[in-house]
CSV table of C-alpha atoms and ligand atoms in Angstrom, one decimal:
chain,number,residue,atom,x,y,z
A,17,UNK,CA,7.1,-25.9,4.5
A,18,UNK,CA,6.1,-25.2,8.4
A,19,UNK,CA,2.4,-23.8,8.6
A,20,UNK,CA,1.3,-20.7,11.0
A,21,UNK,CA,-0.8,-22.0,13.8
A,22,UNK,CA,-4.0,-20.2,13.3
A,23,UNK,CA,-4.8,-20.2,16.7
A,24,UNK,CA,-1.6,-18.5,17.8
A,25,UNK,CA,-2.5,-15.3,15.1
A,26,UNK,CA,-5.9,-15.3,16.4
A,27,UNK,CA,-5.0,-14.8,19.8
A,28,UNK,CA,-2.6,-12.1,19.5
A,29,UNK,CA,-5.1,-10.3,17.2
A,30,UNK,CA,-6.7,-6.8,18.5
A,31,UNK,CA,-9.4,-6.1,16.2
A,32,UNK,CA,-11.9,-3.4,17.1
A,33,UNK,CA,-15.6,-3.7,16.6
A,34,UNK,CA,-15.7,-0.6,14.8
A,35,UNK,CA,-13.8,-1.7,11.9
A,36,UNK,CA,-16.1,-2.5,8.9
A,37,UNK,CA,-19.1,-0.4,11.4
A,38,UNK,CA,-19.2,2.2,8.1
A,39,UNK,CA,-22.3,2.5,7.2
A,40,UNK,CA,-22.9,1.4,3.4
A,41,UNK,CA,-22.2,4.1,1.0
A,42,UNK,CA,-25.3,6.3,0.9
A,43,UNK,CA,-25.6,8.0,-2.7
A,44,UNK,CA,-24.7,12.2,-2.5
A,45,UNK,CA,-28.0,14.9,-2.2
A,46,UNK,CA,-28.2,16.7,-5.6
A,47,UNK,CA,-27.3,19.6,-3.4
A,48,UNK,CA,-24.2,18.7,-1.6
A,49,UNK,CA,-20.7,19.2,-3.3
A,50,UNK,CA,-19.4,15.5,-3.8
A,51,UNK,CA,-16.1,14.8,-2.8
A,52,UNK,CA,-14.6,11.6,-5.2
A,53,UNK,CA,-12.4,9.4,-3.4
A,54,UNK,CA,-11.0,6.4,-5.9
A,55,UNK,CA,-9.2,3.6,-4.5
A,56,UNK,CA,-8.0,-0.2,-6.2
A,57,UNK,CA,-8.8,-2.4,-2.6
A,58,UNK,CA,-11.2,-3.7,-1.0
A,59,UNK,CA,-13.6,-1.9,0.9
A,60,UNK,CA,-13.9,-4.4,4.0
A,61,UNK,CA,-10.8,-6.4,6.0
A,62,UNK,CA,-8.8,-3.9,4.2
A,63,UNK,CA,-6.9,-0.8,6.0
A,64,UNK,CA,-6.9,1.3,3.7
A,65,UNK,CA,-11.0,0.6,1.8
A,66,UNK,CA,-11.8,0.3,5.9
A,67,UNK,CA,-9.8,4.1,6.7
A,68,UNK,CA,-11.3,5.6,3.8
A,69,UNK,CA,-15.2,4.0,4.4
A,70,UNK,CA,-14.9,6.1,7.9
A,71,UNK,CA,-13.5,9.2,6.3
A,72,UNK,CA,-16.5,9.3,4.2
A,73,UNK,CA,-18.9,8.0,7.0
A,74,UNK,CA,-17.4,11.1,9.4
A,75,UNK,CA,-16.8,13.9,6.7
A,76,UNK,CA,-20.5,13.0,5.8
A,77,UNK,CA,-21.7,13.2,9.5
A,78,UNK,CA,-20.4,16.9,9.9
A,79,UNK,CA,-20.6,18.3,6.8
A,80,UNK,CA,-24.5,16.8,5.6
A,81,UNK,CA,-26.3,18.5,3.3
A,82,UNK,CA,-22.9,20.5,2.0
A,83,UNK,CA,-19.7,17.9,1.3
A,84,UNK,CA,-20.7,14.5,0.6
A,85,UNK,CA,-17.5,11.6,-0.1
A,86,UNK,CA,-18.2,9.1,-2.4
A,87,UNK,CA,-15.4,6.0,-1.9
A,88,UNK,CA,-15.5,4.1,-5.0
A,89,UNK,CA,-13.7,1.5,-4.4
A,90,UNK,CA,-11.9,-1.7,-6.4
A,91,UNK,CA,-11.1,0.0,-9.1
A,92,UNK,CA,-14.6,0.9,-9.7
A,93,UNK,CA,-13.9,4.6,-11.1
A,94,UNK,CA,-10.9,4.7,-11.8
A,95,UNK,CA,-7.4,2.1,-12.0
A,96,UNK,CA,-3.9,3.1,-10.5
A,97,UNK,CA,-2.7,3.7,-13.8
A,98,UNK,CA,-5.7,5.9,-14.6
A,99,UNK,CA,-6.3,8.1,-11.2
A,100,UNK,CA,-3.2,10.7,-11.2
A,101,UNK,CA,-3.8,12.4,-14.7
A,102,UNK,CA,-8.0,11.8,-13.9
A,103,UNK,CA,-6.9,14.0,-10.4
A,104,UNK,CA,-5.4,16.4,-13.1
A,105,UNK,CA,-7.9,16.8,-15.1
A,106,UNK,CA,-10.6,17.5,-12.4
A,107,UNK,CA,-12.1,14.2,-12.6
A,108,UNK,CA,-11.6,12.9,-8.8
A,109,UNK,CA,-10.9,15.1,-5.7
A,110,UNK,CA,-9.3,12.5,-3.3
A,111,UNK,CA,-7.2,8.8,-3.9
A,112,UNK,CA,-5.0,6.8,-2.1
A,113,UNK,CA,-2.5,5.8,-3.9
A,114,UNK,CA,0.1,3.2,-2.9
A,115,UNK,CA,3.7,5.2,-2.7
A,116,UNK,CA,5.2,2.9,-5.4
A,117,UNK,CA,2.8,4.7,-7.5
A,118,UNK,CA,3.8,8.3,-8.1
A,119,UNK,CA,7.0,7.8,-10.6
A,120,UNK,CA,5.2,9.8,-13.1
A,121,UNK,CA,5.2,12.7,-10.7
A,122,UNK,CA,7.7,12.6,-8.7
A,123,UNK,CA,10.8,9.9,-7.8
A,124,UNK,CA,10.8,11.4,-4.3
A,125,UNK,CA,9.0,8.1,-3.2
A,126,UNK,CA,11.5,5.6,-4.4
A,127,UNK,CA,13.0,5.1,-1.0
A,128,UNK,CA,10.4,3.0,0.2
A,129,UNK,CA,10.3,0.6,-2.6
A,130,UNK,CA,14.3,0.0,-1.4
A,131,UNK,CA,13.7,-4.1,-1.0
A,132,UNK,CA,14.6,-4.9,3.0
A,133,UNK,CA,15.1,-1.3,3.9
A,134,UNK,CA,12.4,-0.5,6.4
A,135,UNK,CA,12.7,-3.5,9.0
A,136,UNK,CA,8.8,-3.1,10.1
A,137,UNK,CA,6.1,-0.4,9.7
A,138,UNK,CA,6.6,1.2,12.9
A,139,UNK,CA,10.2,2.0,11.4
A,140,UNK,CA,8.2,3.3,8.1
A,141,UNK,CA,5.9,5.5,10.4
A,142,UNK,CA,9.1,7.0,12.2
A,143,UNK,CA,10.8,7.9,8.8
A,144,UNK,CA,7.0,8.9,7.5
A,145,UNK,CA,7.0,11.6,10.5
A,146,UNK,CA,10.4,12.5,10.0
A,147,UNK,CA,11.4,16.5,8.5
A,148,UNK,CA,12.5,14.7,5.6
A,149,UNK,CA,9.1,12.3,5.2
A,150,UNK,CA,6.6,15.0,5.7
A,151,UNK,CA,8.6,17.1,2.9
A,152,UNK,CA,7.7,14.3,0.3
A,153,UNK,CA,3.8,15.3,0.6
A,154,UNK,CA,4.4,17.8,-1.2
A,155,UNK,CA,7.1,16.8,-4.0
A,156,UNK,CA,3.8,17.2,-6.6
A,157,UNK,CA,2.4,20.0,-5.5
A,158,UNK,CA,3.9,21.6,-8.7
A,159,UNK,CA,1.9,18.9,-10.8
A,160,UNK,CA,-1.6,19.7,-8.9
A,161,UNK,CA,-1.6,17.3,-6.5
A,162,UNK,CA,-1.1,17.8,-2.6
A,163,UNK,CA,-0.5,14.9,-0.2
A,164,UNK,CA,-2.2,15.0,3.2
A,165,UNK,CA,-1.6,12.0,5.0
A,166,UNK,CA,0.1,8.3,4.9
A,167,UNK,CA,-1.7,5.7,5.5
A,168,UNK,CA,0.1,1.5,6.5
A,169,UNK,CA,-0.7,-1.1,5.1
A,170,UNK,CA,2.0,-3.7,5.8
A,171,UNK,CA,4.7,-5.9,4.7
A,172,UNK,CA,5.1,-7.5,1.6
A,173,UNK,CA,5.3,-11.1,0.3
A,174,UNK,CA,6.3,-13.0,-2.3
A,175,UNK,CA,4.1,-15.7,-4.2
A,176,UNK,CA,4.5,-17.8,-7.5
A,177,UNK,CA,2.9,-20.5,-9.3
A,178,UNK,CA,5.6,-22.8,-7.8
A,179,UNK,CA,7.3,-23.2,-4.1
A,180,UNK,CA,9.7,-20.3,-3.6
A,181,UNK,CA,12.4,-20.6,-0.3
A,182,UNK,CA,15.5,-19.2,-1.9
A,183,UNK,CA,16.1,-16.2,-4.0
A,184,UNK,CA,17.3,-18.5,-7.0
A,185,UNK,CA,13.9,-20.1,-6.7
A,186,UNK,CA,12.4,-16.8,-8.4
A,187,UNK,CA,14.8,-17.0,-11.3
A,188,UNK,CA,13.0,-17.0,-14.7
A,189,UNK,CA,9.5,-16.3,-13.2
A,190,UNK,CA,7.5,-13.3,-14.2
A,191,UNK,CA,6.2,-11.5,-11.3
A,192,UNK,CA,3.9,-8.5,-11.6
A,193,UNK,CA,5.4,-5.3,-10.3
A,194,UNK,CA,3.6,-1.9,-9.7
A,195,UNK,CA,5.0,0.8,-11.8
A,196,UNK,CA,8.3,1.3,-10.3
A,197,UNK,CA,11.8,1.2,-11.7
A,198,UNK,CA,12.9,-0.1,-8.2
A,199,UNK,CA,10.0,-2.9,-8.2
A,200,UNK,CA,11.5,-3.6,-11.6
A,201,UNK,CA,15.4,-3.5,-10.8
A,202,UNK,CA,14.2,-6.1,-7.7
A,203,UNK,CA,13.6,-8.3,-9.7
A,204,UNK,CA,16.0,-8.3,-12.2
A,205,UNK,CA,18.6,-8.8,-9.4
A,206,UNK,CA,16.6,-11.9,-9.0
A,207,UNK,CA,16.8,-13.0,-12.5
A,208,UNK,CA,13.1,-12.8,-12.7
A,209,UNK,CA,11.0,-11.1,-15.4
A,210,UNK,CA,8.8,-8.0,-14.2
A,211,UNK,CA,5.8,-7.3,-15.4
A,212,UNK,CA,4.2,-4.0,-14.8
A,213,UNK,CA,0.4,-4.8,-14.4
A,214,UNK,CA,-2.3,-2.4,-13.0
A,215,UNK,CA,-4.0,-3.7,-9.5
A,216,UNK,CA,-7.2,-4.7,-10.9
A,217,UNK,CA,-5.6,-7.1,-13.8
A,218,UNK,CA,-3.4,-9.1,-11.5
A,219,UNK,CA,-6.0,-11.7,-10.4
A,220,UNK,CA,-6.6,-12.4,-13.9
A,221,UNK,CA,-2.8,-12.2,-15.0
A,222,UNK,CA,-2.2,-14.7,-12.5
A,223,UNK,CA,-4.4,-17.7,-14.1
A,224,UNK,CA,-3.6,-16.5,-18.1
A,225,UNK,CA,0.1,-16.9,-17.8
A,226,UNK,CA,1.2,-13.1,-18.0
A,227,UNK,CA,2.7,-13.5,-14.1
A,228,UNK,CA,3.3,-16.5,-12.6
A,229,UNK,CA,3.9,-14.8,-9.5
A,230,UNK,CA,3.5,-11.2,-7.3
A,231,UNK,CA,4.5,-9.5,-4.5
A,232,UNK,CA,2.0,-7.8,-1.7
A,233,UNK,CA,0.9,-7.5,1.5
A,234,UNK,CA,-1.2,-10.2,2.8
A,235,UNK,CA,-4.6,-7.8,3.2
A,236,UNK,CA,-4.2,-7.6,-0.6
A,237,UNK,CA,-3.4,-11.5,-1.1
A,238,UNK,CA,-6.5,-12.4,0.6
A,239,UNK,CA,-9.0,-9.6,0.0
A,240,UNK,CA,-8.1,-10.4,-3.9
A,241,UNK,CA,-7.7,-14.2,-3.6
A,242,UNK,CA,-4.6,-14.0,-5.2
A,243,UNK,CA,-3.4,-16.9,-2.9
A,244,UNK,CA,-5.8,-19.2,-5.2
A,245,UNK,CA,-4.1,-19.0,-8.2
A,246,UNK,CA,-0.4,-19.7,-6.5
A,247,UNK,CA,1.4,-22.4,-5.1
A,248,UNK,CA,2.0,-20.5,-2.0
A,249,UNK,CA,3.0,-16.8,-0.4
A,250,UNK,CA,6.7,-16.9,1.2
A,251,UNK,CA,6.6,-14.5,4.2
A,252,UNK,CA,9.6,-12.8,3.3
A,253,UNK,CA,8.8,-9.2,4.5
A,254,UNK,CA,11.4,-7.9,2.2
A,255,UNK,CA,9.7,-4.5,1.1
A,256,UNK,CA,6.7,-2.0,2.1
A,257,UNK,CA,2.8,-1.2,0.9
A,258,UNK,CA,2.0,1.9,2.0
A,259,UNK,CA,0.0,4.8,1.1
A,260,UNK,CA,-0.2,8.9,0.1
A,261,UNK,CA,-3.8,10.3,0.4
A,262,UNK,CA,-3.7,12.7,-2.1
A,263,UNK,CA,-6.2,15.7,-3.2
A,264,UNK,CA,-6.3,17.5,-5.8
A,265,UNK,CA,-4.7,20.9,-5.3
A,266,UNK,CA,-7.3,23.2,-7.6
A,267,UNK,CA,-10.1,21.0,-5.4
A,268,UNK,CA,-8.3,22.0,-1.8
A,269,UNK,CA,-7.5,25.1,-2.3
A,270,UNK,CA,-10.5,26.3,-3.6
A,271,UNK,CA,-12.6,25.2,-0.3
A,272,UNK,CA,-13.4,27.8,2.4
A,273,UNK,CA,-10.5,27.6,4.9
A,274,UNK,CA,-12.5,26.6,7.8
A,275,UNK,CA,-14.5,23.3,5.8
A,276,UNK,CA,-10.9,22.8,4.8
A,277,UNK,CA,-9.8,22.6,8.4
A,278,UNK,CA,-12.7,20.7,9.2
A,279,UNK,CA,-12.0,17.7,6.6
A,280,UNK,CA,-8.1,17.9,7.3
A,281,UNK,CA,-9.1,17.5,11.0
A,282,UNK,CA,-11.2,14.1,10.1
A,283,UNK,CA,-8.3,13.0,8.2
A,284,UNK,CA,-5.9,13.4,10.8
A,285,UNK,CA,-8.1,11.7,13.4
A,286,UNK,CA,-8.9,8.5,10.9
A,287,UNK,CA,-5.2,8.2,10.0
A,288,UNK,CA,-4.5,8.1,13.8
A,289,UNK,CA,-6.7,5.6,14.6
A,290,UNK,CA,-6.7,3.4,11.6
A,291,UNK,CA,-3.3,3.2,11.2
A,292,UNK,CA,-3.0,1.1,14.5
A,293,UNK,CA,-4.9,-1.4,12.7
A,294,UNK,CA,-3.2,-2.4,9.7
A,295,UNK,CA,-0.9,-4.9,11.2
A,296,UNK,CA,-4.1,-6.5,12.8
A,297,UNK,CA,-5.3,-6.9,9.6
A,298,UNK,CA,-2.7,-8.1,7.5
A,299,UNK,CA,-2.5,-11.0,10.1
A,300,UNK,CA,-5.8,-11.6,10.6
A,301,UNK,CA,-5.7,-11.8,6.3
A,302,UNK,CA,-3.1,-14.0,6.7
A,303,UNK,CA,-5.1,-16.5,9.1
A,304,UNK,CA,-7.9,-16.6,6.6
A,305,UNK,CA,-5.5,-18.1,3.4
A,306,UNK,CA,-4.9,-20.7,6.3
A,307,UNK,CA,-7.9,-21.3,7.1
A,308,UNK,CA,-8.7,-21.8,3.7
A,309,UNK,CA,-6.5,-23.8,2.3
A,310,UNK,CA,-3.7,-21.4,1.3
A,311,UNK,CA,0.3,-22.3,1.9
A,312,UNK,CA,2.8,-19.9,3.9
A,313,UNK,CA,6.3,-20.5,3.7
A,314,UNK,CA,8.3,-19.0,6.6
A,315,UNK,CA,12.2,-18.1,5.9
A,316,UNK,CA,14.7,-19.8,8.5
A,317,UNK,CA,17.4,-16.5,9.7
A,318,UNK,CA,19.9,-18.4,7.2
A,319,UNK,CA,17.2,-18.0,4.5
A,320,UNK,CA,16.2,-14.9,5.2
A,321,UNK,CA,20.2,-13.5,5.1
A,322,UNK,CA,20.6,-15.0,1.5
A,323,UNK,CA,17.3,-13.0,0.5
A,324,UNK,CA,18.6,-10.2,2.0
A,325,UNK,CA,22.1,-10.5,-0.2
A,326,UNK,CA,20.1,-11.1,-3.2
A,327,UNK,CA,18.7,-8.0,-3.0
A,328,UNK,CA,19.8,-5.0,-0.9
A,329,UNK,CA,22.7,-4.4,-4.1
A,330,UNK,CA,19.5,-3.0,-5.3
A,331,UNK,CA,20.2,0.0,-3.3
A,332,UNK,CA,23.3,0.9,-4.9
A,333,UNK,CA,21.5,1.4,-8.6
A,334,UNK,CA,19.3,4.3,-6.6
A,335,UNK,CA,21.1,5.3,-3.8
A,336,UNK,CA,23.2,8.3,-6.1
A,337,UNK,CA,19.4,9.4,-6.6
A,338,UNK,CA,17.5,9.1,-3.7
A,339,UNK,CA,20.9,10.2,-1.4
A,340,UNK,CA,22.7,8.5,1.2
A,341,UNK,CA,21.3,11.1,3.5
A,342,UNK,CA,18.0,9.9,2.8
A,343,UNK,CA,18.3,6.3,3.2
A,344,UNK,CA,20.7,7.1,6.7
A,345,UNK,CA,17.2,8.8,8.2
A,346,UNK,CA,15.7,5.3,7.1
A,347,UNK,CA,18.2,3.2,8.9
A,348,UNK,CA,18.1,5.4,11.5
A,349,UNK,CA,14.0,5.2,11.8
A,350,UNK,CA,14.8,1.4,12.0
A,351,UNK,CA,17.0,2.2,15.0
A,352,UNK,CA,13.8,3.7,17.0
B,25,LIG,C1,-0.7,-3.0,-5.7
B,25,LIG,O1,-0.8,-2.4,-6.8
B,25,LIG,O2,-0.3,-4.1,-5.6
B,25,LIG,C2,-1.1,-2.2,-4.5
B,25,LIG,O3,-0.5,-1.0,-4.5
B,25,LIG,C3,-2.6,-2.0,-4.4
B,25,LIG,C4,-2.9,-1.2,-3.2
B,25,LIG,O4,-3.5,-0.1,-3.4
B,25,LIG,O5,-2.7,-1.7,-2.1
């Protein structure tokens, strides 16, 4: 086990003041049309609960007294599982969702759960820009649901409730998966058991014994002290978190074109600059299970090449689905 020198992440971080500057959540006027936005994260050290905290605070600066956003975050309204068919039904406007999320609506998303695709989330951003990435925002428009934006988190890691360095390590471990058949097939290829948990149960799953371990980006390790209940996170970087903020369609299209353009226009300019941030955080996250107490594991190349093995045949149980031209943009997004 080698551990990060806390110093070294702490020097190389770039965090802006502004972050976590949102002004506490104010409560809507009776007269001003409320905007729900649901989300599972935190709402501080977080990039997504800090992105959406500032699309409220800016939507609610030029629009007072008429469009008011209400973030309600960890899983506070509603649970991953829960917010697509509540979006449905009329009972939230926006979400976030995390693009492992979706299979219920659409499979178009499954390329980014591809373990060890996307080598960074720069390469994700490129492929997110592409033709064929800004297609996907709309692969549920059919179902009511319109996607406006992606927003990063990071890279994912893998922790359990006992050391993991090699990919036979894993073997015979349940590890909670969000609800996707890639997640799932990951790791199965492992030998591992997956367990489909929602966000919000897998502190809790993680001390009773239904997951002894998880995969997830190191914002989410720390901001939901996941790192306290396992033996250590293994900084494998083998897969992506990242996000689709998502409206619903009835809600959207039934605003006046110009507010429309006006909320779009805040979205675009958070996503922008928010979006620089999310690697900050995730190391700055990572610095904190350091400093308090938590273990990293880092791979040596030779490790990292057997994970790599373990798990990119992953790619052939999909790749008739998702199409070889697909994942060819996504190696080619890698590629600059
Ligand atoms: C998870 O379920 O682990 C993540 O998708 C949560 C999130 O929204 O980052």
């Amino acid at each position: 086990m080698r551990r990060l020198s806390t110093a070294l992440i702490g020097a190389a971080l770039f965090i802006p003041a502004a972050l976590g500057a949102a002004p506490a959540q104010a409560a809507c006027d009776p007269g001003e049309r409320a905007i729900r936005f649901s989300h599972v994260v935190a709402d501080k050290g977080h990039p997504k609960g800090e992105a959406a905290a500032e699309f409220a605070a800016r939507v609610n600066a030029a629009f007072e007294g008429r469009y008011c956003v209400e973030v309600h975050a960890s899983s506070s309204l509603f649970s991953d599982d829960e917010v697509l068919d509540a979006m449905v039904r009329g009972d939230v406007e926006m979400a976030a969702p995390s693009l492992s999320k979706f299979e219920a609506y659409t499979l178009a998303f499954r390329i980014f759960d591809l373990p060890f695709l996307f080598q960074d989330i720069a390469a994700v951003e490129r492929f997110q820009t592409s033709p064929e990435g800004q297609a996907m925002k709309s692969s549920m428009r059919d179902k009511g649901i319109l996607g406006l934006a992606y927003w990063h988190n990071g890279m994912k890691q893998l922790s359990a409730n006992r050391p993991i360095k090699a990919p036979a390590d894993a073997a015979g471990l349940k590890f909670r998966i969000q609800a996707s058949d890639v997640l799932d097939a990951q790791f199965r290829a492992l030998g591992a058991e997956p367990v489909k948990l929602a966000f919000k149960d897998v502190y809790d799953a993680l001390g009773d014994g239904r997951a002894d371990g998880q995969e997830n980006t190191w914002t989410n390790i720390y901001t939901k002290k996941f790192y306290t209940r396992q033996d250590g996170v293994t900084e494998t970087n083998h897969g992506i978190i990242d996000y689709l903020v998502i409206v619903s369609r009835s809600f959207w299209e039934g605003l006046p074109a110009a507010d429309r353009a006006g909320i779009e226009q805040i979205l675009i300019e958070v996503t922008h600059e928010y979006n620089r941030f999310s690697f900050e955080l995730n190391e700055l996250a990572k610095m904190r299970i350091l400093e308090n107490g938590g273990t990293v594991r880092r791979l040596t190349k030779g490790d990292r090449e057997r994970w790599i093995d373990a798990l990119t045949p992953v790619w052939r149980q999909f790749e008739g689905e998702i199409g070889a031209r697909l994942i060819e943009a996504a190696l080619a997004a890698n590629r600059g």
